[in-house]
XYZ file of C-alpha atoms in Angstrom:
306
model
C -0.228 -0.040 -0.151
C 0.801 3.379 -0.597
C 0.853 6.938 0.965
C 2.036 10.276 1.252
C 3.655 12.313 4.834
C 0.946 15.050 5.956
C 2.167 14.926 9.376
C 4.973 13.932 11.674
C 4.925 13.925 15.713
C 8.129 12.646 15.829
C 7.406 8.777 16.547
C 4.506 8.904 14.621
C 3.454 9.636 11.113
C -0.166 10.429 9.879
C -0.379 9.339 6.155
C -2.834 9.935 3.421
C -3.660 6.761 1.823
C -3.984 6.356 -2.436
C -7.690 6.634 -1.288
C -7.747 9.464 0.232
C -8.473 8.073 3.639
C -6.270 8.851 6.661
C -3.516 6.280 9.063
C -1.714 6.388 11.559
C 1.863 4.635 10.884
C 5.183 4.228 12.895
C 8.347 3.448 11.187
C 9.928 -0.433 10.768
C 13.140 -0.464 11.852
C 16.402 1.949 10.853
C 16.568 3.766 7.353
C 20.156 5.134 5.932
C 20.392 8.152 4.973
C 23.138 8.974 2.708
C 25.552 9.403 5.691
C 23.142 12.731 7.041
C 22.677 11.917 10.600
C 18.559 12.350 10.400
C 16.868 13.698 13.691
C 13.409 12.973 11.268
C 14.153 9.870 9.007
C 10.798 10.117 7.850
C 9.141 13.549 7.045
C 6.145 15.737 5.316
C 6.077 14.982 1.607
C 7.726 11.577 1.585
C 5.943 9.169 -0.431
C 6.191 6.044 1.963
C 4.879 2.303 1.444
C 2.765 0.852 4.283
C 1.758 -2.557 6.102
C -1.287 -2.798 7.921
C -0.771 -3.736 11.457
C -2.775 -5.010 14.552
C -5.931 -2.134 15.511
C -7.577 0.220 12.413
C -6.484 2.676 11.070
C -2.501 1.829 11.993
C 0.373 0.858 9.631
C 4.057 0.276 9.595
C 6.173 2.281 7.447
C 8.501 -0.443 5.317
C 9.808 2.555 2.599
C 10.577 5.605 1.954
C 10.580 6.624 -1.836
C 13.616 8.033 -3.384
C 12.936 11.726 -2.504
C 13.041 14.898 -5.756
C 13.811 17.438 -2.951
C 13.800 18.411 0.325
C 14.461 21.568 3.003
C 16.941 20.994 5.715
C 18.377 23.000 8.591
C 20.374 21.397 11.165
C 18.289 19.983 14.394
C 17.550 21.716 17.469
C 17.214 19.258 19.475
C 20.030 16.797 18.236
C 23.791 18.175 18.304
C 25.566 16.716 14.858
C 21.396 16.094 13.282
C 20.058 17.457 10.235
C 16.561 17.532 9.715
C 14.974 17.845 6.953
C 11.637 20.375 7.625
C 9.399 18.327 4.462
C 10.256 16.762 0.850
C 8.922 16.875 -2.435
C 8.758 20.071 -3.459
C 7.796 22.088 -6.262
C 7.966 25.655 -4.977
C 8.871 27.780 -1.377
C 7.079 31.098 -0.275
C 9.612 32.580 2.380
C 7.521 34.846 4.812
C 9.186 37.794 4.850
C 8.071 40.861 6.611
C 10.657 44.747 6.784
C 8.885 45.255 10.268
C 7.358 43.766 13.278
C 9.427 41.742 13.296
C 12.732 42.782 10.366
C 13.447 39.121 8.667
C 17.637 39.128 8.441
C 18.963 39.220 4.956
C 21.126 36.342 6.623
C 17.754 34.127 7.143
C 16.707 34.926 3.666
C 20.115 34.119 2.109
C 19.714 30.876 4.573
C 17.009 30.213 2.691
C 17.171 30.606 -0.137
C 20.778 28.495 -0.578
C 19.290 26.246 1.258
C 16.138 25.940 -1.485
C 19.045 26.723 -4.002
C 21.477 23.703 -3.583
C 18.171 21.096 -3.616
C 16.671 22.756 -6.480
C 13.103 23.795 -5.053
C 11.728 27.286 -6.806
C 11.683 29.692 -3.778
C 9.310 33.292 -4.248
C 9.709 35.911 -1.310
C 6.439 37.213 0.378
C 6.795 40.571 1.200
C 3.759 40.243 4.317
C 2.332 43.055 6.167
C 2.629 46.054 3.650
C -0.592 47.374 5.224
C 2.333 48.421 8.307
C 4.590 49.993 5.802
C 5.182 54.108 5.197
C 5.988 54.873 2.676
C 9.697 55.561 2.960
C 9.341 51.620 4.581
C 7.694 50.821 0.760
C 10.562 52.653 -1.220
C 13.011 50.359 0.673
C 10.915 46.620 -0.416
C 11.003 47.943 -3.719
C 15.012 48.569 -3.741
C 14.909 44.884 -1.628
C 12.828 43.428 -4.023
C 14.763 44.511 -7.165
C 17.875 43.647 -5.306
C 16.243 40.111 -5.419
C 14.457 39.721 -8.891
C 18.292 40.833 -10.428
C 19.692 37.763 -9.492
C 16.266 35.537 -10.433
C 13.846 35.636 -7.448
C 10.413 36.541 -7.767
C 8.316 37.975 -5.327
C 5.024 39.155 -3.978
C 3.374 41.637 -1.405
C 0.946 40.949 0.216
C -1.178 41.354 3.136
C -2.970 38.510 5.033
C -4.952 41.157 7.825
C -6.372 43.522 4.139
C -6.431 40.362 2.012
C -3.872 41.873 -0.058
C -1.998 39.311 -2.798
C -4.557 36.803 -2.234
C -5.242 35.769 -5.646
C -1.882 35.764 -7.190
C -0.494 33.863 -4.556
C -3.260 31.138 -4.865
C -2.873 30.662 -8.692
C 0.627 30.157 -8.287
C 0.012 27.411 -5.784
C -2.091 25.765 -8.016
C -1.075 22.304 -9.002
C 1.864 22.369 -7.141
C 3.155 21.019 -3.522
C 4.186 24.375 -2.024
C 5.634 25.238 1.081
C 5.394 27.983 3.351
C 8.405 29.189 5.111
C 9.554 32.396 7.827
C 10.384 33.893 10.761
C 8.356 33.751 13.550
C 5.691 36.299 14.041
C 6.340 37.096 10.286
C 1.900 36.520 9.804
C 2.370 32.781 8.078
C 0.247 31.557 10.329
C -2.402 33.935 9.068
C -1.265 34.013 5.270
C -2.010 30.144 5.836
C -5.621 30.287 7.510
C -6.734 32.938 4.465
C -5.578 30.896 1.728
C -7.091 27.370 3.758
C -10.750 28.832 5.132
C -11.860 25.208 6.023
C -7.487 24.778 7.779
C -9.188 24.112 11.158
C -10.991 21.721 10.293
C -8.378 19.928 8.174
C -5.953 20.738 11.347
C -8.349 18.849 13.591
C -8.939 16.084 11.517
C -5.332 15.241 11.360
C -4.269 15.765 14.970
C -6.702 13.285 15.899
C -5.124 10.901 14.021
C -1.947 12.311 15.917
C 0.114 11.899 19.449
C -2.529 14.097 21.744
C -1.340 17.187 23.048
C 1.416 17.821 20.702
C 0.986 21.585 19.424
C -0.094 21.476 16.203
C 2.349 24.180 15.014
C 5.659 22.431 16.044
C 5.776 20.113 13.414
C 5.144 20.897 9.486
C 1.575 19.601 8.283
C 0.650 19.229 5.276
C -3.011 19.702 3.826
C -4.718 19.351 0.555
C -5.831 22.160 -0.211
C -7.751 21.306 -3.622
C -7.076 19.131 -6.394
C -3.275 18.140 -6.502
C -2.732 20.824 -5.129
C -0.717 20.980 -1.422
C 0.000 23.416 0.906
C 2.978 22.334 3.934
C 2.821 25.035 6.806
C 5.479 25.193 8.875
C 6.516 25.756 12.460
C 8.673 29.515 12.853
C 12.129 29.473 12.316
C 14.499 31.229 14.364
C 17.261 30.539 13.545
C 17.902 28.446 9.801
C 21.278 26.031 10.006
C 23.202 25.641 6.870
C 23.790 21.288 7.108
C 25.691 19.721 4.230
C 27.250 22.555 1.664
C 31.248 22.366 1.674
C 32.572 25.870 2.005
C 34.129 25.125 -1.587
C 30.795 24.775 -3.274
C 29.127 27.750 -1.470
C 29.688 30.396 -3.787
C 27.924 28.447 -6.634
C 24.797 28.448 -4.497
C 24.948 32.544 -5.354
C 23.677 32.859 -8.753
C 25.026 36.198 -9.599
C 28.622 34.644 -7.974
C 28.076 31.963 -11.227
C 29.354 34.227 -13.894
C 32.554 35.303 -12.238
C 33.861 32.685 -10.239
C 35.106 31.054 -13.204
C 37.237 33.679 -13.999
C 38.939 33.502 -10.397
C 42.964 32.943 -10.597
C 42.749 30.003 -8.093
C 39.960 27.206 -9.197
C 39.183 26.672 -5.617
C 39.031 30.560 -4.027
C 36.866 31.283 -2.004
C 35.978 34.944 -2.572
C 37.600 36.695 0.916
C 41.297 37.249 0.275
C 42.895 35.839 -2.449
C 44.185 37.696 -5.277
C 43.083 37.246 -8.448
C 39.834 36.291 -7.215
C 36.890 38.142 -9.749
C 33.953 37.500 -6.892
C 35.165 40.326 -5.219
C 35.787 42.504 -7.767
C 32.226 42.192 -9.042
C 31.161 42.877 -5.603
C 33.745 46.545 -5.699
C 32.732 47.173 -9.259
C 28.984 47.088 -7.741
C 27.734 44.469 -9.812
C 27.118 41.968 -6.743
C 25.242 43.514 -3.841
C 27.362 44.161 -0.681
C 24.471 42.669 1.521
C 24.484 39.463 -0.631
C 28.139 38.852 -0.106
C 28.196 40.116 3.655
C 25.302 37.124 3.670
C 28.362 34.805 2.016
C 30.868 35.709 4.125
C 28.435 34.930 7.514
C 27.590 31.869 6.636
C 31.336 30.445 5.203
C 32.043 32.112 9.242
C 28.982 29.871 9.975
C 27.838 33.177 12.306
C 24.208 33.501 13.781
C 21.563 34.315 10.771
C 19.642 36.078 12.887
C 21.431 40.026 12.157
């Protein structure tokens, strides 16, 4: 029997069968994950093979299908472990705000390179625009332009005022879309506006998972239309980068790529090496200093909340 993982609460998983019914499932044995130490071997979005067991509505996961892609971060609970936020994603929305709270560029760029590493397209959603004054709106346009120039689309929206909702709905159609963002950026409000019967769906899925587990602690997938799924994730305070070697980091910044091949040294880290064409591009204003600062901060493994 095949199924799709809608929710993981640690040791138990809620799985949607092909006929649309839900099962409570657990994992049989240990699964190897390409040398990575994972705090969650099964992730929301995984396609799995199941066997029914004992009580009605209960099953065992015997196999996890190969993932098309995934978004990963350092585990906040287990040292030296990684945590897969979700898998098999067609599009990721990163909800950002420039005020109340301000999303740092370090956080945005860490998310973008993690998605870039696994070939997941990202659209930035600038939320809470109803709170912006004229100067902030002008600043927002400059930020949007910076990301547009390097290939990242963005939309402006206000969950509170219903601005931009139709454009977002059109992008969701016939895709598996991940919603992510800092705590407090209004992501949950946004998801509730986009999926009006979300409370019902949450209650239905929660009935199959451990009682008393707070719903925003774990990622959760909802079917919101034919072949259309939305993955809601808990607010992230800090996004720790996993499994990206230092020498490969520059290649995950799209604007670095045209210059990297021209660097004098093929193992150039673009920090202080002589003949570095990336540094020359930064100095010439061809690469944004804001993005270059993010690159250095990730390279040095600094906190991303600044």
